[in-house]
Coordinates of C-alpha atoms in Angstrom, one line a residue:
X1 CA 19.6 0.9 12.2
X2 CA 23.0 -1.9 11.4
X3 CA 26.4 -0.4 9.6
X4 CA 26.0 -1.1 6.1
X5 CA 29.0 -1.9 4.9
X6 CA 30.3 -2.2 1.2
X7 CA 33.0 -5.0 1.0
X8 CA 34.0 -7.4 -1.7
X9 CA 30.4 -9.6 -1.8
X10 CA 28.4 -6.3 -2.8
X11 CA 31.2 -5.4 -4.7
X12 CA 30.9 -8.6 -6.6
X13 CA 27.2 -8.5 -6.8
X14 CA 27.0 -4.8 -7.9
X15 CA 29.5 -5.9 -10.7
X16 CA 26.3 -8.8 -11.7
X17 CA 24.3 -6.3 -11.3
X18 CA 25.3 -4.0 -14.1
X19 CA 25.9 -6.8 -16.1
X20 CA 22.9 -7.7 -15.8
X21 CA 21.4 -4.8 -17.4
X22 CA 24.0 -4.1 -19.9
X23 CA 22.9 -7.8 -21.7
X24 CA 19.1 -7.5 -22.2
X25 CA 18.7 -4.6 -24.1
X26 CA 15.1 -5.3 -23.5
X27 CA 14.6 -4.2 -20.3
X28 CA 17.5 -1.7 -20.3
X29 CA 17.9 1.5 -18.1
X30 CA 16.9 4.5 -19.1
X31 CA 14.9 4.1 -22.1
X32 CA 11.7 5.6 -23.2
X33 CA 9.2 3.4 -20.4
X34 CA 6.3 2.2 -22.4
X35 CA 5.2 -0.4 -19.9
X36 CA 5.9 1.4 -16.3
X37 CA 4.2 -1.6 -14.4
X38 CA 6.1 -4.3 -16.1
X39 CA 9.6 -2.5 -16.2
X40 CA 8.9 -1.7 -12.3
X41 CA 8.6 -5.4 -11.5
X42 CA 11.2 -6.7 -13.8
X43 CA 13.7 -3.8 -11.2
X44 CA 12.3 -6.2 -8.2
X45 CA 12.4 -9.6 -9.9
X46 CA 16.2 -8.4 -10.9
X47 CA 16.9 -7.8 -7.4
X48 CA 15.2 -10.7 -6.0
X49 CA 17.4 -12.8 -8.1
X50 CA 20.2 -10.7 -6.7
X51 CA 19.8 -10.7 -3.3
X52 CA 17.6 -13.2 -2.1
X53 CA 14.7 -10.3 -1.2
X54 CA 11.3 -11.5 -2.5
X55 CA 10.4 -8.7 -5.1
X56 CA 7.1 -8.8 -3.6
X57 CA 8.4 -6.6 -0.6
X58 CA 9.9 -4.7 -3.0
X59 CA 6.8 -4.0 -4.5
X60 CA 5.0 -3.9 -1.5
X61 CA 7.6 -0.5 0.1
X62 CA 7.3 0.8 -3.7
X63 CA 3.7 1.0 -3.3
X64 CA 3.6 2.5 0.1
X65 CA 6.2 5.0 -0.6
X66 CA 3.8 5.5 -3.6
X67 CA 0.2 5.9 -1.5
X68 CA 2.0 8.1 1.2
X69 CA 3.6 10.4 -1.2
X70 CA 0.4 11.8 -2.4
X71 CA -0.3 12.7 0.6
X72 CA 2.3 14.4 2.4
X73 CA 4.1 17.5 1.7
X74 CA 7.3 16.7 3.1
X75 CA 7.7 13.5 0.8
X76 CA 8.7 14.7 -3.1
X77 CA 6.5 12.8 -5.8
X78 CA 9.9 10.8 -7.0
X79 CA 9.2 10.8 -11.1
X80 CA 10.7 8.0 -12.6
X81 CA 10.0 4.0 -11.8
X82 CA 10.8 4.1 -8.4
X83 CA 9.0 5.8 -5.5
X84 CA 11.0 4.8 -2.2
X85 CA 12.2 8.3 -0.9
X86 CA 14.8 7.8 1.5
X87 CA 15.6 11.0 3.9
X88 CA 19.1 12.9 3.8
X89 CA 19.8 11.7 6.9
X90 CA 19.6 8.4 6.4
X91 CA 21.0 8.5 2.5
X92 CA 23.7 10.6 3.7
X93 CA 24.0 9.6 6.9
X94 CA 23.0 11.5 10.1
X95 CA 25.9 13.2 11.1
X96 CA 26.8 14.2 7.2
X97 CA 27.6 18.4 6.9
X98 CA 26.8 17.7 3.4
X99 CA 22.6 16.7 3.0
X100 CA 23.1 16.4 -1.0
X101 CA 26.6 13.8 -0.9
X102 CA 26.3 11.6 -3.7
X103 CA 30.3 10.4 -3.2
X104 CA 29.7 6.2 -1.4
X105 CA 32.9 7.2 0.6
X106 CA 32.2 9.8 2.4
X107 CA 28.5 8.6 2.9
X108 CA 29.8 5.4 3.9
X109 CA 32.1 7.2 6.7
X110 CA 29.3 8.5 7.7
X111 CA 27.2 5.9 8.2
X112 CA 24.9 6.4 5.5
X113 CA 22.7 4.0 3.8
X114 CA 23.5 5.5 -0.3
X115 CA 24.8 2.9 -2.6
X116 CA 26.1 3.2 -6.1
X117 CA 23.3 0.8 -8.0
X118 CA 23.9 1.6 -11.2
X119 CA 28.0 1.7 -11.4
X120 CA 28.4 5.7 -12.4
X121 CA 30.6 6.1 -9.3
X122 CA 27.6 8.2 -7.5
X123 CA 25.2 7.4 -5.0
X124 CA 22.5 9.6 -6.2
X125 CA 19.0 9.2 -4.3
X126 CA 17.2 10.4 -7.0
X127 CA 18.7 7.5 -9.1
X128 CA 16.2 4.8 -9.3
X129 CA 18.6 2.0 -9.5
X130 CA 20.8 3.7 -6.9
X131 CA 17.7 3.9 -4.5
X132 CA 16.2 0.0 -5.2
X133 CA 19.9 -1.2 -4.8
X134 CA 20.1 0.2 -1.4
X135 CA 16.9 -0.1 0.1
X136 CA 17.8 -4.0 -1.2
X137 CA 20.8 -3.8 0.4
X138 CA 19.7 -2.8 3.5
X139 CA 17.1 -5.3 3.9
X140 CA 19.3 -7.9 3.0
X141 CA 21.4 -7.2 6.1
X142 CA 19.2 -8.7 8.2
X143 CA 18.2 -11.6 6.5
X144 CA 15.8 -13.1 3.8
X145 CA 13.1 -14.6 6.1
X146 CA 9.7 -12.5 6.5
X147 CA 10.7 -12.2 10.2
X148 CA 13.6 -10.3 8.9
X149 CA 12.4 -8.4 7.2
X150 CA 10.1 -7.0 9.3
X151 CA 12.3 -6.2 12.0
X152 CA 14.6 -4.2 9.0
X153 CA 11.1 -3.1 8.5
X154 CA 10.5 -1.5 11.7
X155 CA 13.9 -0.2 12.2
X156 CA 13.7 1.7 9.1
X157 CA 9.8 3.2 9.8
X158 CA 9.6 3.4 13.3
X159 CA 5.9 2.1 12.9
X160 CA 4.0 -1.3 13.4
X161 CA 0.8 0.2 11.6
X162 CA 3.2 0.6 9.0
X163 CA 5.4 -2.5 8.6
X164 CA 1.9 -4.4 8.5
X165 CA 0.7 -2.3 5.9
X166 CA 3.6 -3.0 3.4
X167 CA 3.3 -6.6 4.6
X168 CA 0.0 -6.9 3.6
X169 CA 0.9 -5.5 0.4
X170 CA 3.2 -7.7 -0.6
X171 CA 1.2 -10.6 0.2
X172 CA -1.1 -9.2 -2.4
X173 CA 1.5 -9.0 -4.6
X174 CA 2.9 -12.7 -4.1
X175 CA -1.3 -14.1 -5.0
X176 CA -1.7 -12.2 -8.0
X177 CA 2.0 -12.5 -9.2
X178 CA 1.8 -8.9 -10.5
X179 CA 1.9 -5.0 -9.7
X180 CA -1.0 -4.2 -12.1
X181 CA -3.5 -4.5 -10.3
X182 CA -5.5 -1.2 -10.6
X183 CA -9.2 -2.6 -11.8
X184 CA -12.2 -1.1 -9.4
X185 CA -15.5 -1.8 -8.6
X186 CA -18.6 -0.3 -7.4
X187 CA -19.5 -2.2 -4.5
X188 CA -23.4 -3.5 -5.7
X189 CA -23.4 -5.4 -8.3
X190 CA -25.5 -4.0 -11.7
X191 CA -28.6 -4.1 -12.6
X192 CA -29.8 -5.0 -8.8
X193 CA -31.9 -2.5 -7.5
X194 CA -29.7 0.4 -4.9
X195 CA -29.8 4.6 -4.2
X196 CA -27.7 6.4 -2.4
X197 CA -26.0 9.9 -2.7
X198 CA -23.7 12.1 -1.1
X199 CA -24.4 11.8 2.8
X200 CA -20.4 12.8 3.9
X201 CA -20.9 15.2 6.4
X202 CA -24.7 14.9 7.9
X203 CA -25.7 15.0 11.7
X204 CA -25.4 11.7 13.4
X205 CA -26.9 11.7 17.0
X206 CA -27.1 7.7 18.2
X207 CA -24.2 7.9 20.6
X208 CA -23.5 11.1 20.9
X209 CA -23.8 13.7 18.1
X210 CA -21.2 13.0 15.5
X211 CA -20.6 13.6 11.8
X212 CA -21.6 10.7 8.7
X213 CA -18.3 9.8 8.0
X214 CA -18.9 7.8 4.2
X215 CA -22.2 7.1 2.1
X216 CA -25.3 5.4 2.1
X217 CA -26.3 2.7 -0.4
X218 CA -29.4 1.7 -0.1
X219 CA -30.7 -1.9 -0.9
X220 CA -32.6 -4.6 -0.1
X221 CA -31.9 -7.4 2.4
X222 CA -29.9 -9.7 1.6
X223 CA -28.5 -7.6 -1.5
X224 CA -24.1 -8.7 -2.2
X225 CA -21.6 -6.2 -1.0
X226 CA -18.5 -6.5 -2.9
X227 CA -15.0 -5.4 -2.7
X228 CA -14.4 -2.8 -4.7
X229 CA -10.0 -2.8 -4.8
X230 CA -8.0 -5.6 -4.2
X231 CA -7.0 -5.7 -0.8
X232 CA -6.3 -7.5 2.5
X233 CA -9.2 -7.8 5.1
X234 CA -7.6 -6.3 8.4
X235 CA -10.9 -6.0 10.4
X236 CA -14.5 -8.5 10.1
X237 CA -16.6 -8.1 13.8
X238 CA -19.0 -6.7 15.4
X239 CA -18.6 -2.4 15.8
X240 CA -21.3 -0.5 17.7
X241 CA -22.1 1.3 15.4
X242 CA -21.3 0.1 12.1
X243 CA -22.9 -3.6 13.5
X244 CA -21.5 -6.5 11.3
X245 CA -18.7 -4.8 9.5
X246 CA -15.8 -4.9 6.9
X247 CA -12.5 -3.6 7.4
X248 CA -10.2 -3.9 3.8
X249 CA -6.9 -2.2 3.3
X250 CA -6.5 -1.7 -0.6
X251 CA -3.2 -1.5 -2.2
X252 CA -3.5 2.4 -2.1
X253 CA -3.0 2.6 1.3
X254 CA -6.9 3.0 1.6
X255 CA -9.0 1.2 4.7
X256 CA -12.4 0.5 2.5
X257 CA -15.3 0.0 5.1
X258 CA -18.4 -2.0 4.9
X259 CA -20.6 -1.4 7.7
X260 CA -24.4 -3.2 9.0
X261 CA -24.0 -5.7 7.1
X262 CA -26.7 -8.8 7.7
X263 CA -23.5 -11.2 7.3
X264 CA -20.2 -11.6 5.9
X265 CA -19.2 -14.0 2.9
X266 CA -19.0 -17.5 5.3
X267 CA -15.6 -18.7 3.4
X268 CA -14.0 -15.4 4.6
X269 CA -11.8 -14.9 7.3
X270 CA -9.9 -12.1 8.2
X271 CA -5.9 -12.5 6.5
X272 CA -7.7 -13.4 3.1
X273 CA -7.2 -11.3 0.1
X274 CA -9.8 -10.1 -2.1
X275 CA -10.5 -8.7 -5.8
X276 CA -12.7 -6.7 -7.0
X277 CA -16.0 -7.9 -6.9
X278 CA -15.4 -10.3 -4.5
X279 CA -18.9 -10.5 -2.7
X280 CA -17.8 -10.0 0.8
X281 CA -21.3 -9.5 2.4
X282 CA -24.9 -8.6 2.2
X283 CA -26.5 -5.9 2.7
X284 CA -28.8 -5.5 6.3
X285 CA -29.2 -3.3 9.1
X286 CA -27.5 -4.2 12.2
X287 CA -25.6 -2.1 14.2
X288 CA -26.6 0.6 16.8
X289 CA -26.4 -1.5 20.5
X290 CA -25.1 -5.0 21.5
X291 CA -24.0 -7.8 19.0
X292 CA -26.5 -9.1 16.6
X293 CA -29.0 -5.6 17.3
X294 CA -30.9 -5.6 13.8
X295 CA -33.8 -2.8 12.2
X296 CA -32.8 0.6 14.0
X297 CA -32.7 1.9 10.3
X298 CA -33.5 0.1 6.6
X299 CA -31.2 -1.6 5.3
X300 CA -28.5 -0.2 3.6
X301 CA -24.7 -0.6 2.7
X302 CA -22.0 2.1 4.9
X303 CA -19.6 2.9 2.8
X304 CA -16.7 4.3 3.9
X305 CA -12.9 5.2 3.1
X306 CA -10.0 6.4 5.5
X307 CA -6.5 7.2 3.9
X308 CA -3.7 6.5 6.2
X309 CA -0.1 9.0 5.3
X310 CA 2.1 7.0 7.7
X311 CA 1.9 8.8 10.5
X312 CA -2.5 9.3 11.2
X313 CA -5.4 8.0 9.3
X314 CA -8.0 10.2 8.5
X315 CA -11.7 9.6 7.0
X316 CA -12.7 11.3 3.5
X317 CA -15.8 11.6 1.6
X318 CA -16.2 8.4 -0.8
X319 CA -18.9 9.5 -2.8
X320 CA -16.6 11.2 -5.9
X321 CA -15.2 7.7 -6.2
X322 CA -18.3 5.7 -6.0
X323 CA -19.6 8.0 -8.7
X324 CA -16.5 7.0 -10.7
X325 CA -17.0 3.2 -10.4
X326 CA -20.3 3.2 -11.6
X327 CA -19.8 5.2 -14.5
X328 CA -17.2 3.2 -15.1
X329 CA -18.7 -0.1 -15.8
X330 CA -21.5 1.2 -17.9

């Protein structure tokens, strides 16, 4: 990790930062948060104007941290606007004898990341502005191009999959120009014939004994299948078990898996950004064999959900979520 030093240029930026908040009463820090999405995006955009780091990358890092904190016991869930968690070893410095150090000079002495972003003389890892200022300065120390940011993320997280996920989130935010992307959708349109029940954990025998990791939604051949979320198309193609399948990474860091399709939406490609309700493919009965195998079971959509916690990924039961999305559209 590059050593962060506070020089005259950073001090000047800090003063501009403080003044910009002082003269922006509608978004002054410390006020009651009426619009958390709007306030959060305002902070990201403010940092972009000061450092040149695209706001959507800051939003993507924050969202990634927010998602893993929900499923990790070693990461505290933060109460403020910003969810980014910088561990004490990084914030104060690995050799710092005081893991709770908030003095900028001693943190700098021990090569810690922590900076004072709100001008109160403290580098507080619980303060939204201090944390966001620190992360933005860290990224800018590597440069401002996408490749520079990816290198910075690799050096910070030491995990290629995390770098990819954050980059995907950034592309989603960039396309829609907002972080207020909470809508979700049932994968089959209202008014079409379909049926499903909880099939999580049911035994499956083809290809070896295993458990069923998903919910089967039975429908007629060719029934359109829709994306349930705003997301990034990670995978398209043939799988020996799932047949023609699509894998989409949502902003909740859940990998949504759509399998046994008859085919894909013609215009869709890996790397595309999709939104809730967008058609991604069509119900079929593909799978359980070499590419093109069809008809070994009735036509249906196999729908799976896999959560990533920054270390590993595992499947969980999608049935309660499908029921919720189905109720919400009524």
